[in-house]
Short mmCIF file of C-alpha atoms and ligand atoms in Angstrom, two decimals:
data_model
loop_
_atom_site.label_atom_id
_atom_site.label_comp_id
_atom_site.label_asym_id
_atom_site.label_seq_id
_atom_site.Cartn_x
_atom_site.Cartn_y
_atom_site.Cartn_z
CA MET A 1 0.36 0.29 -0.38
CA ALA A 2 1.46 3.08 -0.96
CA ASP A 3 2.71 5.92 1.75
CA ILE A 4 1.01 8.58 0.52
CA ASN A 5 -1.27 11.71 2.28
CA PRO A 6 -4.51 11.62 1.62
CA PHE A 7 -4.74 14.89 2.39
CA GLU A 8 -2.06 16.08 -0.81
CA SER A 9 -4.02 13.27 -3.07
CA LEU A 10 -7.17 15.42 -2.14
CA LYS A 11 -5.82 19.09 -3.17
CA GLU A 12 -4.38 17.07 -6.24
CA GLN A 13 -7.79 15.97 -7.91
CA ILE A 14 -9.40 19.92 -5.97
CA ASP A 15 -6.48 21.15 -8.71
CA ASP A 16 -6.83 19.29 -11.14
CA ALA A 17 -10.44 19.68 -11.78
CA ALA A 18 -9.81 23.38 -11.24
CA ALA A 19 -8.36 24.09 -14.75
CA TYR A 20 -12.33 23.42 -15.43
CA VAL A 21 -14.01 25.65 -13.30
CA ASP A 22 -14.75 29.11 -13.66
CA ALA A 23 -13.87 30.64 -10.49
CA ASP A 24 -10.80 32.70 -8.93
CA ALA A 25 -7.80 31.14 -7.65
CA ASP A 26 -8.65 32.25 -3.99
CA VAL A 27 -11.90 30.72 -3.83
CA ILE A 28 -10.48 27.11 -5.65
CA ASP A 29 -8.15 27.71 -2.06
CA ARG A 30 -10.37 28.10 0.08
CA LEU A 31 -11.65 24.40 -1.27
CA LYS A 32 -9.10 23.58 -0.08
CA HIS A 33 -8.80 23.27 3.56
CA PRO A 34 -10.78 22.42 6.68
CA GLU A 35 -12.97 25.32 7.90
CA ARG A 36 -12.22 23.90 11.50
CA VAL A 37 -10.51 21.26 13.23
CA LEU A 38 -10.97 19.43 16.39
CA SER A 39 -7.66 17.34 17.43
CA THR A 40 -8.53 16.70 21.17
CA THR A 41 -6.36 14.07 23.57
CA LEU A 42 -8.85 11.64 25.49
CA SER A 43 -8.15 9.78 28.50
CA VAL A 44 -10.08 7.18 29.18
CA ASP A 45 -10.38 4.27 31.67
CA MET A 46 -9.12 0.67 31.65
CA ASP A 47 -10.39 -1.87 32.77
CA ASP A 48 -7.57 -3.16 34.96
CA GLY A 49 -7.18 0.49 36.52
CA SER A 50 -5.41 2.21 33.95
CA VAL A 51 -5.61 5.21 31.94
CA GLU A 52 -4.71 5.33 28.33
CA ARG A 53 -4.80 8.22 26.00
CA PHE A 54 -5.87 8.62 22.69
CA ASP A 55 -6.11 10.93 19.60
CA ALA A 56 -9.16 12.17 17.93
CA TYR A 57 -9.74 14.54 15.75
CA ARG A 58 -12.85 16.20 13.96
CA VAL A 59 -12.75 18.35 10.77
CA GLN A 60 -15.82 20.15 9.53
CA PHE A 61 -14.57 20.48 6.26
CA ASN A 62 -17.01 22.92 4.47
CA GLY A 63 -20.61 24.18 5.32
CA ASP A 64 -21.89 25.77 2.10
CA ARG A 65 -24.01 23.17 1.09
CA GLY A 66 -25.94 22.81 4.59
CA PRO A 67 -24.38 21.39 8.44
CA TYR A 68 -21.52 19.14 8.04
CA LYS A 69 -21.49 15.37 7.95
CA GLY A 70 -19.29 12.08 7.81
CA GLY A 71 -18.84 9.45 9.75
CA ILE A 72 -16.18 8.29 12.42
CA ARG A 73 -13.50 6.05 11.69
CA TYR A 74 -11.62 3.90 14.87
CA HIS A 75 -8.14 3.22 12.52
CA PRO A 76 -4.61 2.77 14.12
CA ASN A 77 -3.16 4.98 11.19
CA VAL A 78 -5.62 7.78 12.02
CA THR A 79 -4.04 10.96 10.91
CA GLU A 80 -5.43 14.41 10.71
CA ASP A 81 -4.48 15.07 7.83
CA GLU A 82 -6.81 11.33 7.33
CA VAL A 83 -9.63 13.62 8.66
CA ARG A 84 -8.67 16.28 6.72
CA ALA A 85 -8.98 14.37 2.59
CA LEU A 86 -12.15 12.43 4.08
CA ALA A 87 -14.19 15.78 5.08
CA GLY A 88 -13.20 16.82 1.83
CA TRP A 89 -14.23 14.17 0.29
CA MET A 90 -17.80 14.09 2.22
CA THR A 91 -18.05 17.42 0.82
CA TYR A 92 -17.85 16.71 -2.93
CA LYS A 93 -19.65 13.55 -2.08
CA CYS A 94 -22.30 15.07 -0.93
CA ALA A 95 -22.49 17.80 -3.88
CA VAL A 96 -22.21 14.91 -6.36
CA VAL A 97 -25.53 13.56 -5.44
CA ASP A 98 -26.99 16.99 -4.35
CA ILE A 99 -27.94 16.60 -1.23
CA PRO A 100 -27.83 19.28 1.18
CA TYR A 101 -25.65 18.94 3.49
CA GLY A 102 -21.29 19.93 4.36
CA GLY A 103 -18.80 17.31 4.64
CA ALA A 104 -16.46 16.53 7.84
CA LYS A 105 -15.07 13.07 9.06
CA GLY A 106 -13.64 11.75 12.27
CA GLY A 107 -11.51 9.09 14.10
CA ILE A 108 -9.60 8.11 16.98
CA ALA A 109 -6.10 6.39 16.18
CA PHE A 110 -6.75 3.43 17.54
CA ASP A 111 -7.23 -0.72 17.10
CA PRO A 112 -10.31 -1.20 18.48
CA ARG A 113 -9.89 -5.43 18.04
CA GLU A 114 -7.99 -4.81 21.53
CA TYR A 115 -9.71 -3.45 23.31
CA SER A 116 -12.92 -4.52 25.86
CA ALA A 117 -16.54 -3.56 24.87
CA SER A 118 -16.94 -1.35 28.13
CA GLU A 119 -13.87 -0.10 27.33
CA LEU A 120 -15.21 0.81 23.65
CA GLU A 121 -18.11 2.39 25.41
CA ARG A 122 -15.72 4.35 27.59
CA ILE A 123 -13.39 6.25 24.31
CA THR A 124 -16.66 6.72 22.40
CA ARG A 125 -18.63 8.10 25.88
CA ALA A 126 -15.21 10.70 25.52
CA PHE A 127 -14.94 11.62 22.41
CA ALA A 128 -18.63 12.29 22.10
CA VAL A 129 -18.49 14.78 24.75
CA GLU A 130 -15.36 16.60 23.34
CA LEU A 131 -17.79 16.45 20.11
CA ARG A 132 -20.74 17.70 21.94
CA PRO A 133 -19.75 21.63 21.38
CA LEU A 134 -19.55 21.17 17.63
CA ILE A 135 -22.29 18.49 16.64
CA GLY A 136 -25.93 18.86 16.95
CA VAL A 137 -28.99 18.04 14.64
CA ASP A 138 -28.63 21.57 12.90
CA ARG A 139 -25.44 21.61 13.27
CA ASP A 140 -22.71 18.66 12.05
CA ILE A 141 -24.17 14.43 12.29
CA PRO A 142 -21.63 12.40 12.93
CA ALA A 143 -22.07 8.75 10.66
CA PRO A 144 -20.07 5.43 10.87
CA ASP A 145 -17.23 4.55 9.12
CA VAL A 146 -14.31 1.90 8.96
CA ASN A 147 -14.37 0.20 13.05
CA THR A 148 -18.01 1.80 13.81
CA GLY A 149 -21.03 1.15 13.60
CA GLN A 150 -24.85 1.21 14.68
CA ARG A 151 -23.61 0.05 18.29
CA GLU A 152 -21.05 3.36 18.11
CA MET A 153 -23.30 5.74 16.85
CA ASN A 154 -26.38 5.12 19.89
CA TRP A 155 -23.30 5.74 22.30
CA ILE A 156 -22.72 8.70 20.44
CA LYS A 157 -26.61 9.81 20.40
CA ASP A 158 -27.51 9.08 24.38
CA THR A 159 -24.53 10.62 25.72
CA TYR A 160 -25.23 13.95 23.69
CA GLU A 161 -29.20 13.48 25.00
CA THR A 162 -27.93 12.81 28.55
CA LEU A 163 -25.60 15.85 27.97
CA GLU A 164 -28.08 18.45 26.60
CA ARG A 165 -31.09 17.29 28.10
CA THR A 166 -33.17 15.85 25.09
CA THR A 167 -34.16 14.02 22.40
CA GLU A 168 -32.40 14.41 19.29
CA PRO A 169 -32.11 11.25 17.43
CA GLY A 170 -30.99 13.19 14.24
CA VAL A 171 -28.01 14.48 16.06
CA VAL A 172 -25.73 11.06 14.83
CA THR A 173 -26.96 9.09 11.43
CA GLY A 174 -26.50 4.50 11.26
CA LYS A 175 -27.75 4.29 14.51
CA ALA A 176 -30.00 0.73 15.02
CA PRO A 177 -33.04 0.62 14.52
CA SER A 178 -34.62 0.96 17.90
CA SER A 179 -32.46 4.30 18.44
CA GLY A 180 -34.13 6.01 15.15
CA GLY A 181 -31.88 4.23 12.23
CA SER A 182 -33.47 3.46 9.64
CA ALA A 183 -34.21 0.89 7.56
CA GLY A 184 -31.83 -0.12 4.46
CA ARG A 185 -28.79 2.45 6.19
CA VAL A 186 -26.48 -0.92 6.86
CA GLU A 187 -26.49 -1.65 3.07
CA ALA A 188 -26.78 1.38 1.29
CA THR A 189 -22.61 1.80 0.09
CA GLY A 190 -23.17 -1.09 -1.38
CA ARG A 191 -25.52 -0.97 -2.51
CA SER A 192 -25.14 2.77 -4.46
CA THR A 193 -21.85 0.73 -5.93
CA MET A 194 -23.88 -1.76 -6.99
CA LEU A 195 -25.93 0.84 -8.00
CA THR A 196 -22.56 2.67 -10.42
CA ALA A 197 -21.41 -0.30 -11.51
CA ARG A 198 -24.76 -1.47 -13.11
CA GLU A 199 -25.11 1.93 -14.72
CA ALA A 200 -21.89 2.23 -15.53
CA PHE A 201 -21.35 -1.66 -17.78
CA ASP A 202 -25.49 -0.14 -18.99
CA TYR A 203 -23.63 3.55 -20.02
CA LEU A 204 -20.76 1.14 -21.99
CA GLY A 205 -23.37 -0.38 -23.91
CA ARG A 206 -22.55 -4.57 -21.57
CA GLY A 207 -24.61 -4.83 -19.68
CA ILE A 208 -23.72 -5.96 -15.72
CA GLU A 209 -25.04 -9.95 -16.12
CA GLY A 210 -22.03 -12.55 -16.48
CA ALA A 211 -19.67 -9.82 -15.78
CA THR A 212 -16.35 -10.62 -13.39
CA VAL A 213 -16.16 -8.80 -10.17
CA ALA A 214 -13.35 -9.30 -8.44
CA VAL A 215 -13.76 -6.55 -4.40
CA GLN A 216 -11.05 -5.98 -1.81
CA GLY A 217 -12.24 -5.90 1.06
CA TYR A 218 -14.73 -7.48 2.55
CA GLY A 219 -16.75 -5.41 5.51
CA ASN A 220 -19.32 -3.31 5.11
CA ALA A 221 -19.45 -1.74 2.42
CA GLY A 222 -17.72 -4.65 0.12
CA SER A 223 -18.92 -7.51 1.47
CA VAL A 224 -23.20 -5.39 0.62
CA ALA A 225 -21.60 -4.54 -2.90
CA ALA A 226 -20.62 -8.35 -3.10
CA GLU A 227 -23.58 -9.63 -2.63
CA LEU A 228 -26.18 -7.27 -4.24
CA LEU A 229 -23.65 -7.35 -7.85
CA ASP A 230 -24.42 -10.97 -7.20
CA GLU A 231 -27.99 -10.99 -7.46
CA ALA A 232 -27.97 -8.52 -10.27
CA GLY A 233 -26.61 -11.55 -12.52
CA ALA A 234 -22.38 -10.69 -12.35
CA THR A 235 -20.07 -13.46 -11.34
CA VAL A 236 -18.07 -12.59 -8.57
CA VAL A 237 -14.81 -14.22 -8.58
CA ALA A 238 -12.38 -13.30 -5.94
CA VAL A 239 -12.99 -11.43 -2.70
CA SER A 240 -10.10 -10.73 -0.05
CA ASP A 241 -9.50 -9.00 3.56
CA SER A 242 -6.97 -7.45 5.71
CA ARG A 243 -5.33 -10.98 5.77
CA GLY A 244 -5.75 -12.11 1.98
CA GLY A 245 -8.20 -13.07 -0.56
CA ILE A 246 -10.39 -16.16 -2.07
CA GLN A 247 -11.11 -17.16 -6.00
CA ALA A 248 -13.28 -19.51 -7.66
CA ALA A 249 -13.26 -18.96 -10.95
CA ASP A 250 -16.83 -20.00 -11.85
CA GLY A 251 -17.86 -17.31 -9.32
CA LEU A 252 -18.44 -17.27 -5.25
CA ASP A 253 -21.72 -17.67 -3.03
CA THR A 254 -21.16 -14.45 -1.83
CA GLU A 255 -24.17 -14.94 1.19
CA ALA A 256 -22.08 -18.29 2.33
CA VAL A 257 -19.02 -16.02 1.62
CA THR A 258 -20.51 -13.55 4.13
CA ALA A 259 -20.84 -16.13 6.19
CA HIS A 260 -17.98 -17.35 6.73
CA LYS A 261 -16.45 -14.01 7.43
CA ARG A 262 -18.95 -13.43 10.09
CA GLU A 263 -18.64 -17.15 11.81
CA THR A 264 -14.67 -16.74 11.48
CA GLY A 265 -13.67 -13.40 11.23
CA VAL A 266 -11.66 -14.27 7.59
CA VAL A 267 -12.71 -15.16 3.90
CA GLY A 268 -9.77 -17.04 3.64
CA GLY A 269 -10.71 -20.76 4.51
CA PHE A 270 -13.84 -20.40 2.64
CA PRO A 271 -14.95 -24.21 1.57
CA GLY A 272 -16.84 -22.93 -1.33
CA ALA A 273 -13.11 -21.41 -3.18
CA ASP A 274 -10.72 -22.94 -5.90
CA ARG A 275 -7.81 -21.29 -4.31
CA GLU A 276 -6.91 -18.77 -1.97
CA LEU A 277 -4.70 -15.72 -3.03
CA SER A 278 -2.50 -12.12 -2.34
CA ASN A 279 -4.44 -9.32 -2.29
CA GLU A 280 -1.98 -7.98 -4.53
CA GLU A 281 -2.88 -10.83 -6.78
CA LEU A 282 -6.83 -10.07 -6.43
CA LEU A 283 -6.15 -6.63 -7.64
CA ALA A 284 -4.17 -7.33 -10.82
CA ALA A 285 -7.59 -9.81 -11.53
CA ASP A 286 -8.49 -10.53 -15.16
CA VAL A 287 -12.09 -9.48 -14.56
CA ASP A 288 -14.31 -7.68 -15.87
CA LEU A 289 -15.18 -5.11 -12.97
CA LEU A 290 -13.04 -4.16 -10.11
CA VAL A 291 -14.87 -2.91 -6.92
CA PRO A 292 -11.79 -1.56 -4.31
CA ALA A 293 -13.39 -0.98 -1.23
CA ALA A 294 -10.98 -0.82 1.66
CA LEU A 295 -8.64 1.83 3.07
CA GLU A 296 -6.73 4.56 0.99
CA ASN A 297 -3.84 4.10 -1.01
CA ALA A 298 -4.90 0.10 -2.26
CA VAL A 299 -3.75 1.15 -5.84
CA ASP A 300 -0.70 3.03 -6.32
CA ALA A 301 0.45 3.73 -9.93
CA ASP A 302 2.79 0.20 -9.68
CA VAL A 303 -0.64 -1.78 -8.83
CA ALA A 304 -2.27 0.32 -10.76
CA ARG A 305 0.33 -0.70 -14.10
CA ASP A 306 -0.70 -4.10 -13.71
CA VAL A 307 -5.41 -4.41 -13.11
CA ARG A 308 -6.44 -5.92 -15.83
CA ALA A 309 -9.95 -4.83 -14.94
CA ASP A 310 -11.48 -2.52 -17.59
CA VAL A 311 -14.24 -0.82 -14.80
CA VAL A 312 -13.75 0.33 -11.73
CA VAL A 313 -16.33 1.30 -9.52
CA GLU A 314 -14.68 2.61 -5.68
CA ALA A 315 -16.57 1.65 -2.80
CA ALA A 316 -13.55 2.43 -0.90
CA ASN A 317 -12.73 6.36 -0.24
CA GLY A 318 -9.79 7.04 -1.84
CA PRO A 319 -8.55 3.53 -2.89
CA LEU A 320 -6.40 4.95 -5.39
CA THR A 321 -3.53 7.23 -5.72
CA PRO A 322 -3.50 10.33 -8.33
CA ASP A 323 -0.56 8.54 -10.58
CA ALA A 324 -2.98 5.24 -10.17
CA ASP A 325 -5.32 7.23 -11.57
CA ASP A 326 -3.21 8.40 -14.39
CA VAL A 327 -1.89 5.25 -15.58
CA LEU A 328 -5.52 4.18 -15.21
CA THR A 329 -6.61 7.25 -17.36
CA ASP A 330 -4.26 6.51 -20.04
CA HIS A 331 -4.95 1.93 -19.86
CA ASP A 332 -8.41 3.82 -21.25
CA VAL A 333 -9.55 2.24 -17.52
CA TYR A 334 -13.57 3.92 -16.57
CA VAL A 335 -12.66 4.97 -12.64
CA PHE A 336 -16.34 5.63 -11.42
CA PRO A 337 -15.20 7.70 -8.11
CA ASP A 338 -15.92 7.39 -5.17
CA ILE A 339 -17.53 10.10 -4.32
CA LEU A 340 -20.42 8.91 -6.80
CA ALA A 341 -20.19 5.19 -6.00
CA ASN A 342 -20.34 5.20 -2.60
CA ALA A 343 -22.74 8.42 -2.22
CA GLY A 344 -25.42 5.52 -0.37
CA GLY A 345 -24.14 5.91 2.91
CA VAL A 346 -24.32 8.54 3.51
CA THR A 347 -27.76 9.63 1.15
CA VAL A 348 -29.04 6.65 3.25
CA SER A 349 -27.73 8.48 6.79
CA TYR A 350 -29.69 11.95 5.27
CA PHE A 351 -33.01 10.07 4.93
CA GLU A 352 -32.44 9.17 8.20
CA TRP A 353 -31.89 12.46 9.37
CA VAL A 354 -34.95 13.50 7.42
CA GLN A 355 -37.06 10.58 9.34
CA ASN A 356 -35.94 11.63 12.58
CA ARG A 357 -36.92 14.65 12.19
CA GLN A 358 -40.08 13.89 11.03
CA ARG A 359 -40.50 11.06 13.76
CA PHE A 360 -42.07 8.95 10.93
CA SER A 361 -40.19 5.89 9.56
CA TRP A 362 -39.86 4.95 5.87
CA THR A 363 -40.48 1.00 4.14
CA GLU A 364 -37.08 -0.27 3.06
CA GLU A 365 -38.95 -0.18 0.01
CA ARG A 366 -38.99 3.58 -0.05
CA VAL A 367 -35.87 3.72 0.94
CA ASN A 368 -34.15 1.58 -1.71
CA ASP A 369 -36.07 3.15 -4.25
CA GLU A 370 -35.44 7.00 -3.14
CA LEU A 371 -31.65 5.80 -3.07
CA GLU A 372 -31.75 3.84 -6.75
CA ARG A 373 -33.31 7.55 -7.42
CA ILE A 374 -30.65 9.68 -6.31
CA VAL A 375 -27.72 7.52 -7.93
CA THR A 376 -28.75 7.66 -11.30
CA GLU A 377 -29.76 10.54 -11.88
CA ALA A 378 -26.02 11.47 -9.88
CA PHE A 379 -25.11 9.18 -12.56
CA ASP A 380 -26.88 10.54 -16.08
CA ARG A 381 -26.21 14.01 -14.56
CA LEU A 382 -22.02 13.11 -14.41
CA VAL A 383 -21.64 11.36 -17.76
CA ASP A 384 -23.53 14.48 -18.97
CA ALA A 385 -21.45 16.23 -17.03
CA TYR A 386 -18.40 13.79 -18.02
CA GLU A 387 -18.91 14.18 -22.21
CA SER A 388 -19.71 17.55 -22.00
CA TYR A 389 -16.85 19.47 -20.00
CA ASP A 390 -13.98 17.85 -22.22
CA VAL A 391 -12.40 16.60 -19.11
CA PRO A 392 -9.69 13.71 -19.05
CA ASN A 393 -11.37 10.88 -16.75
CA ILE A 394 -14.68 10.34 -14.63
CA ARG A 395 -13.34 11.41 -11.60
CA THR A 396 -12.02 15.22 -12.96
CA ALA A 397 -15.91 15.87 -13.99
CA ALA A 398 -17.25 15.02 -10.60
CA TYR A 399 -15.63 17.04 -8.73
CA VAL A 400 -15.62 20.16 -11.59
CA LEU A 401 -19.45 19.22 -10.62
CA ALA A 402 -19.06 19.28 -7.10
CA LEU A 403 -16.92 22.55 -7.12
CA GLU A 404 -19.53 24.00 -9.05
CA ARG A 405 -21.97 23.99 -6.38
CA VAL A 406 -19.94 24.71 -3.47
CA ILE A 407 -18.97 27.18 -4.92
CA ASP A 408 -22.40 28.00 -6.26
CA ALA A 409 -23.66 28.05 -2.46
CA PHE A 410 -20.47 30.45 -0.99
CA ASP A 411 -21.86 33.22 -4.41
CA ASP A 412 -25.24 33.10 -2.90
CA ALA A 413 -24.51 33.01 0.18
CA GLY A 414 -21.93 35.18 0.62
CA ASN A 415 -18.60 35.83 2.35
CA TRP A 416 -19.34 36.87 6.09
CA PRO A 417 -17.76 38.90 8.39
P1 NAD B 501 -14.97 -2.53 6.89
O1 NAD B 501 -14.15 -2.35 8.59
O2 NAD B 501 -16.38 -2.86 7.89
O3 NAD B 501 -14.43 -2.79 6.17
C1 NAD B 501 -13.15 -3.19 5.47
C2 NAD B 501 -12.32 -4.24 5.11
O4 NAD B 501 -11.46 -4.48 4.56
C3 NAD B 501 -11.82 -5.13 5.88
O5 NAD B 501 -12.67 -6.10 5.78
C4 NAD B 501 -10.91 -5.38 6.46
O6 NAD B 501 -9.64 -6.33 6.29
C5 NAD B 501 -11.02 -5.02 4.73
N1 NAD B 501 -9.27 -4.50 4.24
C6 NAD B 501 -8.68 -3.61 5.22
N2 NAD B 501 -6.87 -3.90 4.75
C7 NAD B 501 -7.12 -4.14 3.47
C8 NAD B 501 -5.92 -4.87 2.49
N3 NAD B 501 -5.13 -4.35 2.71
N4 NAD B 501 -6.58 -5.71 1.65
C9 NAD B 501 -8.04 -6.11 1.63
N5 NAD B 501 -8.73 -6.31 2.37
C10 NAD B 501 -8.20 -4.90 2.97
O7 NAD B 501 -14.99 -1.13 6.65
P2 NAD B 501 -16.64 -0.10 5.75
O8 NAD B 501 -16.88 0.31 6.57
O9 NAD B 501 -16.92 -1.64 4.55
O10 NAD B 501 -15.33 0.41 4.86
C11 NAD B 501 -14.66 0.56 3.80
C12 NAD B 501 -14.76 1.60 3.17
O11 NAD B 501 -15.53 1.94 2.41
C13 NAD B 501 -12.89 2.93 4.21
O12 NAD B 501 -13.24 3.04 2.68
C14 NAD B 501 -14.75 3.76 4.62
O13 NAD B 501 -14.24 5.02 4.38
C15 NAD B 501 -15.68 3.77 2.92
N6 NAD B 501 -16.70 4.00 3.50
C16 NAD B 501 -18.34 3.66 4.16
C17 NAD B 501 -19.61 3.64 4.54
C18 NAD B 501 -19.85 3.21 5.16
O14 NAD B 501 -21.34 3.37 5.10
N7 NAD B 501 -19.41 2.09 5.94
C19 NAD B 501 -19.38 5.14 3.57
C20 NAD B 501 -18.91 5.67 2.50
C21 NAD B 501 -17.38 4.50 2.09
#
């Protein structure tokens, strides 16, 4: 995995698009930097009586289009710059799918697998206390990301509500349904990945049925994307997680792989596979569609030179370095970017927030129908932009579209004070 600062990658992506946007350099410069950064230290009691220190961050990148919105990541590699990049990507993602949010992100630098459930609860609640002055249903709304989920969101909601002496379920999204979560939220990121892939293959005149697929990262986003692609008629021939991958030439039974991963914690050892393979082999697999669904920088220029897929649909945030993008553009590989493909997560978070504010729940069918409408409309708008702007690739078109929308909101509101 390439050791590239994702915040530098974000700035490069914005610069690439800025050449096609009618805006002054100072306006673009503003859009490359966050509005606010919380960098804090959590001191938390451990089960053995010791006190441990954790570095935690919340970045509010841009609020021109609405309240700040973005997930919270628990991972040992979390840094302030990584969170800045992820917060920027959230800003432009919300703009691409045209939902009324700005962008934010949070993270704590630690490995949650090394802590007990009660320690994780204390760490999460300590972070929620630090977040309290910044977040709010109309200010900044956290959500899950890598290694966080319904449980952590419920703790944040409960801490906030207790301190504020109110009930405000819309202060976080991605909650359990019993705490105000939405139907369809857990599957939403994988669902928008599948929808983007389906639309991409239609756009390219091929159809997703029978397309062979490799998925890197069999977590929340990747496993659901794999299952839904399988259901849509594609053949998922290889999947992996951080411990390695598996392959089956005739296709993996993705539901059974998910059950195996749930039971054993890894995809390796799945009885229906022909063979095990490394992550390097997976990324170079001879497939029609590659879905990177793990972490940033999975594909650098060297890895990109070995990619044999015709289409890449990014379920992860920032899985390709800018150099990898250049290589894939040169090789005529179509890359459908993260800020469209994985936008299902934030879109259904938006539906959850709307439901919380109305105190009225939608059916899963309604959630999925509205998500499909938003993703397919955004896809159509994006390929129109790609064809009309004379840009080198679809990512650049997505940033042009997103920058224009954020700049419009800024221009309409004016700069104050
Ligand atoms: P997750 O923790 O559920 O899954 C991540 C998976 O990637 C795990 O299976 C892990 O083993 C695997 N992995 C880690 N390093 C790997 C490597 N080097 N090679 C292969 N596999 C590796 O996390 P998630 O929520 O599915 O998030 C994955 C990506 O999707 C992240 O980039 C995240 O920001 C993005 N994303 C998630 C959501 C969401 O709603 N969960 C929304 C938008 C974007």
